[in-house]
PDB file of C-alpha atoms and ligand atoms in Angstrom:
ATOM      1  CA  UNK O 852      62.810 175.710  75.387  1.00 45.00           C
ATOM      2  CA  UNK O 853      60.541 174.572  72.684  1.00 43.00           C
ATOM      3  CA  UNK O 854      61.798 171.551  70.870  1.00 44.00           C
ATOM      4  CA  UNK O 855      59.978 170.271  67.624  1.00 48.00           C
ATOM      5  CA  UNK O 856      59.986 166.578  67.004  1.00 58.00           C
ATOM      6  CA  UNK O 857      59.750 165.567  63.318  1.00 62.00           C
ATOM      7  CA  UNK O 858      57.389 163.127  61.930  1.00 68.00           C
ATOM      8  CA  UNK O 859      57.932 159.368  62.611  1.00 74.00           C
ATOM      9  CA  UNK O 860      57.402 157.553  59.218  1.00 80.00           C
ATOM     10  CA  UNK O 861      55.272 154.743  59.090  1.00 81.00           C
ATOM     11  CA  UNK O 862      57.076 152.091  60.270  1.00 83.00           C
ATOM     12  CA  UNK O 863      58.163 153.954  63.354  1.00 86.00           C
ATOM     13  CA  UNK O 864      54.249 154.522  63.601  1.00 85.00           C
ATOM     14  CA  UNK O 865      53.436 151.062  63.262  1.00 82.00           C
ATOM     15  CA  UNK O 866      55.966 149.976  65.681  1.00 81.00           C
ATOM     16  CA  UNK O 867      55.053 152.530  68.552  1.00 83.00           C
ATOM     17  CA  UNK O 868      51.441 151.270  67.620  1.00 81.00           C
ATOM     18  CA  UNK O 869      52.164 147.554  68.329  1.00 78.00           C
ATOM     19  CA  UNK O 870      53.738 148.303  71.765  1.00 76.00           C
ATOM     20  CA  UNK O 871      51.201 151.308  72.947  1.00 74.00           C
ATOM     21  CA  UNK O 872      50.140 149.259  75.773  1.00 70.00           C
ATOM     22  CA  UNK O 873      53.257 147.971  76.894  1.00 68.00           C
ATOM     23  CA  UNK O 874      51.708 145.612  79.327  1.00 72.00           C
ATOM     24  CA  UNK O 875      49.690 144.289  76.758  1.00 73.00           C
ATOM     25  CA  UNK O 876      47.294 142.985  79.214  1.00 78.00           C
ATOM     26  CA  UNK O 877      44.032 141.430  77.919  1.00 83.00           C
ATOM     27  CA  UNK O 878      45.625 139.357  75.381  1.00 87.00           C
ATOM     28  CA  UNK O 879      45.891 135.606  75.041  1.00 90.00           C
ATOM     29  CA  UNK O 880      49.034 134.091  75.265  1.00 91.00           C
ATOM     30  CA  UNK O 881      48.482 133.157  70.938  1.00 92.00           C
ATOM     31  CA  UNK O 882      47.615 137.012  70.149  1.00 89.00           C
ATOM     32  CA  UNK O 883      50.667 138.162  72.241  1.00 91.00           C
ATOM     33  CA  UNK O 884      52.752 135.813  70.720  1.00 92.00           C
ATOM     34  CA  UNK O 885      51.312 137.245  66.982  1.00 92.00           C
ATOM     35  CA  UNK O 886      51.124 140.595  67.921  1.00 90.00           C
ATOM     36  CA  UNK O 887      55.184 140.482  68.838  1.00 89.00           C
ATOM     37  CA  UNK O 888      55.868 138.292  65.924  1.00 92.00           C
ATOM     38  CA  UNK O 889      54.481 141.127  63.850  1.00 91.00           C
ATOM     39  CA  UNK O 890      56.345 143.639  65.949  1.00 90.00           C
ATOM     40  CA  UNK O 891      59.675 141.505  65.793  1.00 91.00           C
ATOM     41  CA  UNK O 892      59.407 142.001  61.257  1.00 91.00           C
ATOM     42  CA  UNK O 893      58.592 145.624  61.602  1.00 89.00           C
ATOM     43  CA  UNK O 894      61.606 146.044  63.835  1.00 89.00           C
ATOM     44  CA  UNK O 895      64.324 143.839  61.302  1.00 91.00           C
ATOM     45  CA  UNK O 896      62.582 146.251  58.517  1.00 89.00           C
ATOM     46  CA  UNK O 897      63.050 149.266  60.240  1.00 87.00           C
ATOM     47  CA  UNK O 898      66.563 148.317  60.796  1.00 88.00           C
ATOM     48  CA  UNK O 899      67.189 146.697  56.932  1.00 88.00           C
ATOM     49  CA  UNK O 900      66.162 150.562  55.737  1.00 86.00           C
ATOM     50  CA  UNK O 901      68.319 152.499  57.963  1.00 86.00           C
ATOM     51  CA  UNK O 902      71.779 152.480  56.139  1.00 85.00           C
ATOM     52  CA  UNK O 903      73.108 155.487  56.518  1.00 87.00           C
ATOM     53  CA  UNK O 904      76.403 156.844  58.326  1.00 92.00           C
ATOM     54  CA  UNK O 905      76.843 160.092  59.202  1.00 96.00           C
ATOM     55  CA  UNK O 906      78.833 162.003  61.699  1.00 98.00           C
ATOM     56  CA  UNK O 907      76.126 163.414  63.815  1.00 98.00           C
ATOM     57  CA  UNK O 908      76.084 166.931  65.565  1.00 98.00           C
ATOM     58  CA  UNK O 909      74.492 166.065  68.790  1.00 98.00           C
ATOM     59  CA  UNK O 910      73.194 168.762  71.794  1.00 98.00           C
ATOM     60  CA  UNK O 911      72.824 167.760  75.415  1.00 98.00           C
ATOM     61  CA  UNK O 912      70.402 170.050  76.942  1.00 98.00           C
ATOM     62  CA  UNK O 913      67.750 171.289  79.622  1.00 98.00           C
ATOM     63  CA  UNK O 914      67.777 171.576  83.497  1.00 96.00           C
ATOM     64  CA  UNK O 915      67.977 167.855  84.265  1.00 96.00           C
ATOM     65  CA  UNK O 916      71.372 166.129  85.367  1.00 95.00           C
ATOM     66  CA  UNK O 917      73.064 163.980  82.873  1.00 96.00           C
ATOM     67  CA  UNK O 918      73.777 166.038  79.934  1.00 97.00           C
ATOM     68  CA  UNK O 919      77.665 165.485  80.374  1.00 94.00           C
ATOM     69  CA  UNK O 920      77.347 161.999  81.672  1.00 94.00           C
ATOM     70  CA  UNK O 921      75.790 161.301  78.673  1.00 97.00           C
ATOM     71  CA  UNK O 922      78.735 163.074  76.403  1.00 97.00           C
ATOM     72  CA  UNK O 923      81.168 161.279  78.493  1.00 95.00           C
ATOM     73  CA  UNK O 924      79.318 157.874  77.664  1.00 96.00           C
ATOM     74  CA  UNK O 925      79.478 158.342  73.804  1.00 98.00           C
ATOM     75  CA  UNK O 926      83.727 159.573  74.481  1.00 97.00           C
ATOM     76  CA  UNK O 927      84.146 155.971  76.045  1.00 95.00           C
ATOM     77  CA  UNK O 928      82.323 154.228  73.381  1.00 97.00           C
ATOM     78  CA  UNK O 929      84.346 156.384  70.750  1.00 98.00           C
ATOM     79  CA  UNK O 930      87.466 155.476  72.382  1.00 97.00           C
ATOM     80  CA  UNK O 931      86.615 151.782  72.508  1.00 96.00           C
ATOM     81  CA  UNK O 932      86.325 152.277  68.903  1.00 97.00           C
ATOM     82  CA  UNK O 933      89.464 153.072  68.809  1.00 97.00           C
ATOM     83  CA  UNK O 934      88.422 156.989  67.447  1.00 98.00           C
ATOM     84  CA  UNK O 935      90.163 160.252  68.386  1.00 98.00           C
ATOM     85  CA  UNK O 936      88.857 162.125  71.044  1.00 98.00           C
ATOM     86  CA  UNK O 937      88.784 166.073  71.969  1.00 97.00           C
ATOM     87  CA  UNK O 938      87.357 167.069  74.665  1.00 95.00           C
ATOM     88  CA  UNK O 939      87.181 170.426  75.281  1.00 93.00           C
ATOM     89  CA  UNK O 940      85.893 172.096  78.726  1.00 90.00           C
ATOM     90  CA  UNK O 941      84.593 175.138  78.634  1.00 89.00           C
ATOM     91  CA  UNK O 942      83.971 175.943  82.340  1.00 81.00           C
ATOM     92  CA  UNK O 943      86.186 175.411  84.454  1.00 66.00           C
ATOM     93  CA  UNK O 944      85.966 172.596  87.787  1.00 59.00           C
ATOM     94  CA  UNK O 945      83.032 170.805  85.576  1.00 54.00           C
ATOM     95  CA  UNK O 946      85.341 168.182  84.934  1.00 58.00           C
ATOM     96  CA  UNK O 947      87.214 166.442  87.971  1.00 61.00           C
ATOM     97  CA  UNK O 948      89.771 164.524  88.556  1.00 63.00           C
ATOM     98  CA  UNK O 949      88.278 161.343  89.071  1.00 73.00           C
ATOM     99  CA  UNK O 950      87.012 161.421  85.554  1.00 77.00           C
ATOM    100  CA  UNK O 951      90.583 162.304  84.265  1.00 76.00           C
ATOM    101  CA  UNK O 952      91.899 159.652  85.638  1.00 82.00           C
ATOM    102  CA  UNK O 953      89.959 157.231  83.988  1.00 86.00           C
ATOM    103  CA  UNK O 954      90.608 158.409  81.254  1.00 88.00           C
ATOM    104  CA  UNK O 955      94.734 158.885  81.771  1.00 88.00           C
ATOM    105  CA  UNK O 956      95.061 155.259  79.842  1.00 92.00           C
ATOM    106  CA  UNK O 957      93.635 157.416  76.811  1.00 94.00           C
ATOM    107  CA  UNK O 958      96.244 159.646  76.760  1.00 93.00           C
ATOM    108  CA  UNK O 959      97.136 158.404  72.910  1.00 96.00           C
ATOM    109  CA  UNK O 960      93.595 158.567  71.863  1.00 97.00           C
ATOM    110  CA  UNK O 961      92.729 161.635  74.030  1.00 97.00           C
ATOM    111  CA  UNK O 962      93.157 165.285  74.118  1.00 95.00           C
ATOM    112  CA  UNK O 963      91.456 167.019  76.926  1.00 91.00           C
ATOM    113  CA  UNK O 964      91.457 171.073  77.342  1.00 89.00           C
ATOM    114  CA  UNK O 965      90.156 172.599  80.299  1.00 83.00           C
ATOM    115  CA  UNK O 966      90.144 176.692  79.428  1.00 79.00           C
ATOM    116  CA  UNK O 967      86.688 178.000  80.972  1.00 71.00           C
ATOM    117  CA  UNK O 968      86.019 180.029  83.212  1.00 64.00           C
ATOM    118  CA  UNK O 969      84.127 179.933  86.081  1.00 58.00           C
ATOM    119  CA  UNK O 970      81.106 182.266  84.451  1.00 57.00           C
ATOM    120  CA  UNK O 971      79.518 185.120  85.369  1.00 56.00           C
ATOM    121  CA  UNK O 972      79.233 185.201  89.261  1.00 57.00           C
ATOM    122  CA  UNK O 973      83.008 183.197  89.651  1.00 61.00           C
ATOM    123  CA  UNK O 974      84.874 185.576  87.448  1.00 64.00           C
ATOM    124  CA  UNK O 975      82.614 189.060  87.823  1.00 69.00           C
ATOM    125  CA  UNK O 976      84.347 189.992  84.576  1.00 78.00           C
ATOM    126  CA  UNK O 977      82.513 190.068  81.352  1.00 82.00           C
ATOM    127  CA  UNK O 978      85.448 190.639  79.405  1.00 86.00           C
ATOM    128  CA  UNK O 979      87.469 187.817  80.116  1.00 84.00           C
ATOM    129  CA  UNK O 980      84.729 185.477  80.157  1.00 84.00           C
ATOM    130  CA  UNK O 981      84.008 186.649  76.644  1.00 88.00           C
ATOM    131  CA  UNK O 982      88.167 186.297  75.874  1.00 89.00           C
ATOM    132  CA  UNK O 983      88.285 182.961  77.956  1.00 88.00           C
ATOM    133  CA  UNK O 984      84.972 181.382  75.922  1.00 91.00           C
ATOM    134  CA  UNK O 985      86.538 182.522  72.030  1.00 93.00           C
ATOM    135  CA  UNK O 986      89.876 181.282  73.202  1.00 93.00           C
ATOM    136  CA  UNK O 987      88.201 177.667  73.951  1.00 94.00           C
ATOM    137  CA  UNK O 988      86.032 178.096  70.683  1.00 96.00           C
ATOM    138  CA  UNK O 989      89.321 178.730  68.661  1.00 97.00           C
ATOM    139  CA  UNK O 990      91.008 175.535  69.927  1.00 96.00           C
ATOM    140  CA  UNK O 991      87.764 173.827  69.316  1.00 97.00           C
ATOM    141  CA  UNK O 992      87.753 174.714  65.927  1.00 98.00           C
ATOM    142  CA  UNK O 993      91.367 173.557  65.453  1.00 98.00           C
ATOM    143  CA  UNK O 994      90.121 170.026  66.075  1.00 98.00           C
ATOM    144  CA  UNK O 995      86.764 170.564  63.781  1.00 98.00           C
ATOM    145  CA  UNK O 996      88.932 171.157  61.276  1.00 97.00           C
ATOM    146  CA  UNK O 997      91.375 167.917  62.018  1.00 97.00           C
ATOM    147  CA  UNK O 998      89.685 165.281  60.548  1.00 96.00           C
ATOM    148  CA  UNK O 999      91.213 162.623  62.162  1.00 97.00           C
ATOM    149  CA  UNK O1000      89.434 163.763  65.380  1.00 98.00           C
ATOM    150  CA  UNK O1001      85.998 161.284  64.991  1.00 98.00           C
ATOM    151  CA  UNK O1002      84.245 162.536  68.486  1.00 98.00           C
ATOM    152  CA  UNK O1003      84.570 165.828  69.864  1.00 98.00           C
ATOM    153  CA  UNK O1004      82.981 167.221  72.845  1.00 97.00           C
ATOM    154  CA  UNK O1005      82.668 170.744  73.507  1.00 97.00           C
ATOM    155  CA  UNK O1006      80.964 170.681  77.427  1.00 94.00           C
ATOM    156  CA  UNK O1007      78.948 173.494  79.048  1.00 93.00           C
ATOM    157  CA  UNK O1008      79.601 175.232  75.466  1.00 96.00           C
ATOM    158  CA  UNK O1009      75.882 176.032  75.187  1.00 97.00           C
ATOM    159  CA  UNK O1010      76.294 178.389  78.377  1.00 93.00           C
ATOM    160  CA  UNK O1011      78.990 180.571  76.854  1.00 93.00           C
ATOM    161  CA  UNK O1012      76.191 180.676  73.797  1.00 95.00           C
ATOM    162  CA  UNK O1013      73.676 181.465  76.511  1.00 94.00           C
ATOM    163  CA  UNK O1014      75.356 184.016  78.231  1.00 90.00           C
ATOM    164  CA  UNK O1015      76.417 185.791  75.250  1.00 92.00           C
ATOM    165  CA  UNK O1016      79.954 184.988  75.587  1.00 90.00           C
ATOM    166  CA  UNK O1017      80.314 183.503  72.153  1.00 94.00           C
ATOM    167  CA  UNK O1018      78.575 184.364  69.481  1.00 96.00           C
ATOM    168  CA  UNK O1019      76.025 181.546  67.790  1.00 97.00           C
ATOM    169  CA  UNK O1020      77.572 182.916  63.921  1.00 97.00           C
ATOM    170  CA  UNK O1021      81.299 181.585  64.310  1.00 97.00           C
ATOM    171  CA  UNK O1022      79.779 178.022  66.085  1.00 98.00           C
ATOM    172  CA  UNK O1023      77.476 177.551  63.244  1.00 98.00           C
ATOM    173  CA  UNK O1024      79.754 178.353  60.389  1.00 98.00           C
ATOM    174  CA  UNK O1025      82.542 175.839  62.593  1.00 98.00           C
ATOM    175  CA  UNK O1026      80.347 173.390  62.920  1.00 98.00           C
ATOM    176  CA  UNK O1027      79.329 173.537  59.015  1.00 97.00           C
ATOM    177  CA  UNK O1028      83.112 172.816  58.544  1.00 96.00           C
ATOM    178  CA  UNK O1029      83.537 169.619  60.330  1.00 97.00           C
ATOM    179  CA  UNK O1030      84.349 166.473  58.397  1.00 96.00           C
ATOM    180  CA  UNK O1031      81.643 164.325  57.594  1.00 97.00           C
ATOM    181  CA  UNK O1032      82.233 161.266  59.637  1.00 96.00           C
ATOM    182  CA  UNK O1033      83.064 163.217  63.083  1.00 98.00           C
ATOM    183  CA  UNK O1034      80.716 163.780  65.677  1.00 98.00           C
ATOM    184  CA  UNK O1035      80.566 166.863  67.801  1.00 98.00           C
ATOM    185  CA  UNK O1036      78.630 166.926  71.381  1.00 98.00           C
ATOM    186  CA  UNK O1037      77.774 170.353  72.391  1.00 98.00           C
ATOM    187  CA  UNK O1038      76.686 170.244  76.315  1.00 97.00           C
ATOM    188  CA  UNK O1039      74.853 172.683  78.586  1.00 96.00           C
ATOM    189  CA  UNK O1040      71.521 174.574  79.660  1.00 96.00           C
ATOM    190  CA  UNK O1041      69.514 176.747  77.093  1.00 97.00           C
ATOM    191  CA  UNK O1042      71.116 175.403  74.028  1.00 98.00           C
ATOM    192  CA  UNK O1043      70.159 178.560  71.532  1.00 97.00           C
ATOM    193  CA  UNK O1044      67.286 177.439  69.092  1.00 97.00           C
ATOM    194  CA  UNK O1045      69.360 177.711  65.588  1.00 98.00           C
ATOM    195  CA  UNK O1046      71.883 175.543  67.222  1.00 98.00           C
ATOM    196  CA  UNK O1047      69.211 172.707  67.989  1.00 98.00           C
ATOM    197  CA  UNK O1048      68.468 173.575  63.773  1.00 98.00           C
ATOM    198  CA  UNK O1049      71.214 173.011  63.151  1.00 98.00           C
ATOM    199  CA  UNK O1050      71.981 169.702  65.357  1.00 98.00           C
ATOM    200  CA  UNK O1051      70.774 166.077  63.986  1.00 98.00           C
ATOM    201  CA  UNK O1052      70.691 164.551  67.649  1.00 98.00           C
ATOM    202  CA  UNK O1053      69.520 166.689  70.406  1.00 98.00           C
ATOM    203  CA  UNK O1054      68.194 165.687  73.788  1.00 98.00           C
ATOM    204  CA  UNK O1055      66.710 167.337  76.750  1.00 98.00           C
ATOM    205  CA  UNK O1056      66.773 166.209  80.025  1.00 98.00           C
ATOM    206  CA  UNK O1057      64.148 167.194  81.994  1.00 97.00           C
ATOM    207  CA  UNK O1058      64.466 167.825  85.558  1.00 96.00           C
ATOM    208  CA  UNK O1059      61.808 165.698  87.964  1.00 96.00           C
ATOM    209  CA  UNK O1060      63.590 166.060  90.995  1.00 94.00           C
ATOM    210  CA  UNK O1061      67.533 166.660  91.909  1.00 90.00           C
ATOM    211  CA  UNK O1062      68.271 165.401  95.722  1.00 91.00           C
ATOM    212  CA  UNK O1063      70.701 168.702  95.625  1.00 84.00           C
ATOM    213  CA  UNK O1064      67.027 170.977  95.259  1.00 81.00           C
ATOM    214  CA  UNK O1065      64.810 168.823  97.360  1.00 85.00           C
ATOM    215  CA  UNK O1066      67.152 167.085 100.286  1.00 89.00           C
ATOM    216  CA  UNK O1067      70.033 168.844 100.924  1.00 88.00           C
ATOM    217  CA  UNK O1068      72.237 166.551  99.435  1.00 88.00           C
ATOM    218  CA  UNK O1069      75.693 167.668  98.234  1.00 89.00           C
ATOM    219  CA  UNK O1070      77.378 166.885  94.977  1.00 86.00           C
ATOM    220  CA  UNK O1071      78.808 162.629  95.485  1.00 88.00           C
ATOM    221  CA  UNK O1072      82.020 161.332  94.437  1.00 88.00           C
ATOM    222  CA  UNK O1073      80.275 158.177  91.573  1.00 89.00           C
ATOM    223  CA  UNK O1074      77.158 160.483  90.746  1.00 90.00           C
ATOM    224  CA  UNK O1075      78.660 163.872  89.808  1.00 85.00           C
ATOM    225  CA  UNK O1076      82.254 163.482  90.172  1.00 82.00           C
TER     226      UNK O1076
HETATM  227  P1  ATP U 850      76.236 165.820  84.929  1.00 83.10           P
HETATM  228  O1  ATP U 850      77.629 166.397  84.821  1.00 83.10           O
HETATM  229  O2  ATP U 850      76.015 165.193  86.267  1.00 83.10           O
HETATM  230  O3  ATP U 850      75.874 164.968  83.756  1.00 83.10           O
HETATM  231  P2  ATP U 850      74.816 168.005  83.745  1.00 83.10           P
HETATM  232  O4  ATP U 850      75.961 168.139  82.804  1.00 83.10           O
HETATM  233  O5  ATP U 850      73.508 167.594  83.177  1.00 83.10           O
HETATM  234  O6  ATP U 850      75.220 167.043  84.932  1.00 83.10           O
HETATM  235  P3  ATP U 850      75.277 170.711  84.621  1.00 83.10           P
HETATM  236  O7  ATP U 850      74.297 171.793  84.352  1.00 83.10           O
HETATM  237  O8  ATP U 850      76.540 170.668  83.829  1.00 83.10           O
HETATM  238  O9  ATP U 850      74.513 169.325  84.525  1.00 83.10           O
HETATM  239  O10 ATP U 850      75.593 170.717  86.152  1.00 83.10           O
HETATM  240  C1  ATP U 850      76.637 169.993  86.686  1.00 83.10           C
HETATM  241  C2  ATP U 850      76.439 169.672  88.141  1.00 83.10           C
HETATM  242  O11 ATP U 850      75.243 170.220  88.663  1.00 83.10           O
HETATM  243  C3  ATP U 850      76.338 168.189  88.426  1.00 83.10           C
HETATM  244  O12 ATP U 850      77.002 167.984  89.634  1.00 83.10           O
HETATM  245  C4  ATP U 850      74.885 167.897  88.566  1.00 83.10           C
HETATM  246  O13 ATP U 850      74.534 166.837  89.407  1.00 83.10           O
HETATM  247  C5  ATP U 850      74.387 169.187  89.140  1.00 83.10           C
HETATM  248  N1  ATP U 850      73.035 169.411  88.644  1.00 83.10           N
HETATM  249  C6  ATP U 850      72.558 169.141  87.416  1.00 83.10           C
HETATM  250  N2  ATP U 850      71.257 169.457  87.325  1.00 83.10           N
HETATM  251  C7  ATP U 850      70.907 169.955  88.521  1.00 83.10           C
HETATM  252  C8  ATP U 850      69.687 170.472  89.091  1.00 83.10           C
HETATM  253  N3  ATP U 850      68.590 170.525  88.363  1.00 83.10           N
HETATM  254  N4  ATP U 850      69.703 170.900  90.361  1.00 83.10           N
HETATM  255  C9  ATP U 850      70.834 170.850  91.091  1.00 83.10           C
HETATM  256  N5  ATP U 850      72.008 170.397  90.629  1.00 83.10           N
HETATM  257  C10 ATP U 850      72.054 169.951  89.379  1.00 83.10           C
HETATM  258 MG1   MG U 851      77.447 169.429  82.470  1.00 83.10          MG
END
């Protein structure tokens, strides 16, 4: 996947300049000290010129673990906020229970929809895949278009886009429609380019190493479950 960063402006430049060499070894204990005073003003003016809300459409991709962790960390924060949640699964088993249970104290806040599939080699039937993903797209859109839903999280999403199960066209035009304030987290491997054009937030994890590739080790109940 080829992402393209956009350019810092120059206070983000003169930040990331300041802290380069983060051990900032070969300094005296004065030029530290000015050289983080200096850093300390750039950061309050960096903050003092950021003053804009916006709901944000955020993507959670790559082969690196953590791209629904991640979503489910901003759906706790949301709910602390008191915000409605949807949540809406879109394979099957990628949510478990442990992670609905937490969450059962939400049930007022919360609405959680589990309608994947399995994909591909679970269901060995393109057809109902295809019926299964725009069935979970369609209730997804009912909560786009419900404005009093502030986070909404459509997980492993960007694998029905991937596989060709639902069409990029109708997720772009929904995602056009949401209100302004809500935030929608789209979640999988090989997010499609005009959706990452489309997204203001988008993140890829990288995988480095993954003790289920290199060890052996089976999925554990804390880390993926
Ligand atoms: P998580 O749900 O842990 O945040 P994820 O959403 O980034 O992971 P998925 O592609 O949805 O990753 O895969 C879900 C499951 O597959 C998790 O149990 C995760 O630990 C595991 N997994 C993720 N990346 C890898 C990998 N590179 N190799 C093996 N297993 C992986
Ligand atoms: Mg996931």
């Amino acid at each position: 996947m080829t992402s393209e960063t956009s350019a810092p402006n120059r206070l983000d430049t003169t930040a990331d300049n300041l802290t380069e060499d983060s051990t900032q070894q070969g300094l005296t204990a004065e030029q530290y000290k000015r050289k983080m005073e200096k850093r300390k003003a750039v950061q309050q003016q960096r903050l003092a010129e950021r003053t804009v809300e916006k709901g944000l459409i955020i993507v959670h991709t790559g082969n690196g673990k953590g791209k629904t962790t991640a979503a489910l960390g901003m759906v706790l924060r949301s709910l602390g906020h008191g915000y409605k949640v949807a949540i809406v699964q879109f394979i099957k088993g990628a949510w478990e229970p442990a992670e609905k249970a937490v969450f059962e104290p939400w049930s007022e806040q919360l609405e959680f929809h589990a309608l994947g599939e399995g994909f591909t080699w679970e269901t060995q039937d393109r057809d109902r895949d295809m019926a299964k993903a725009e069935a979970a797209w369609n209730v997804a859109l009912t909560y786009i278009q419900n404005p009093t839903y502030r986070t909404i999280l459509l997980d492993e999403v960007n694998i029905a886009l991937k596989h060709g199960f639902l069409s990029i066209e109708p997720v772009l035009a929904g995602l056009a429609q949401k209100t302004p304030d809500t935030h929608i987290i789209l979640t999988g491997r090989g997010a499609p380019k005009a959706l990452i054009d489309q997204a203001d937030l988008v993140t890829e994890m990288k995988l480095i190493k993954h003790p289920f590739r290199e060890q052996g080790v089976k999925a554990q109940p804390g880390i993926e479950f």
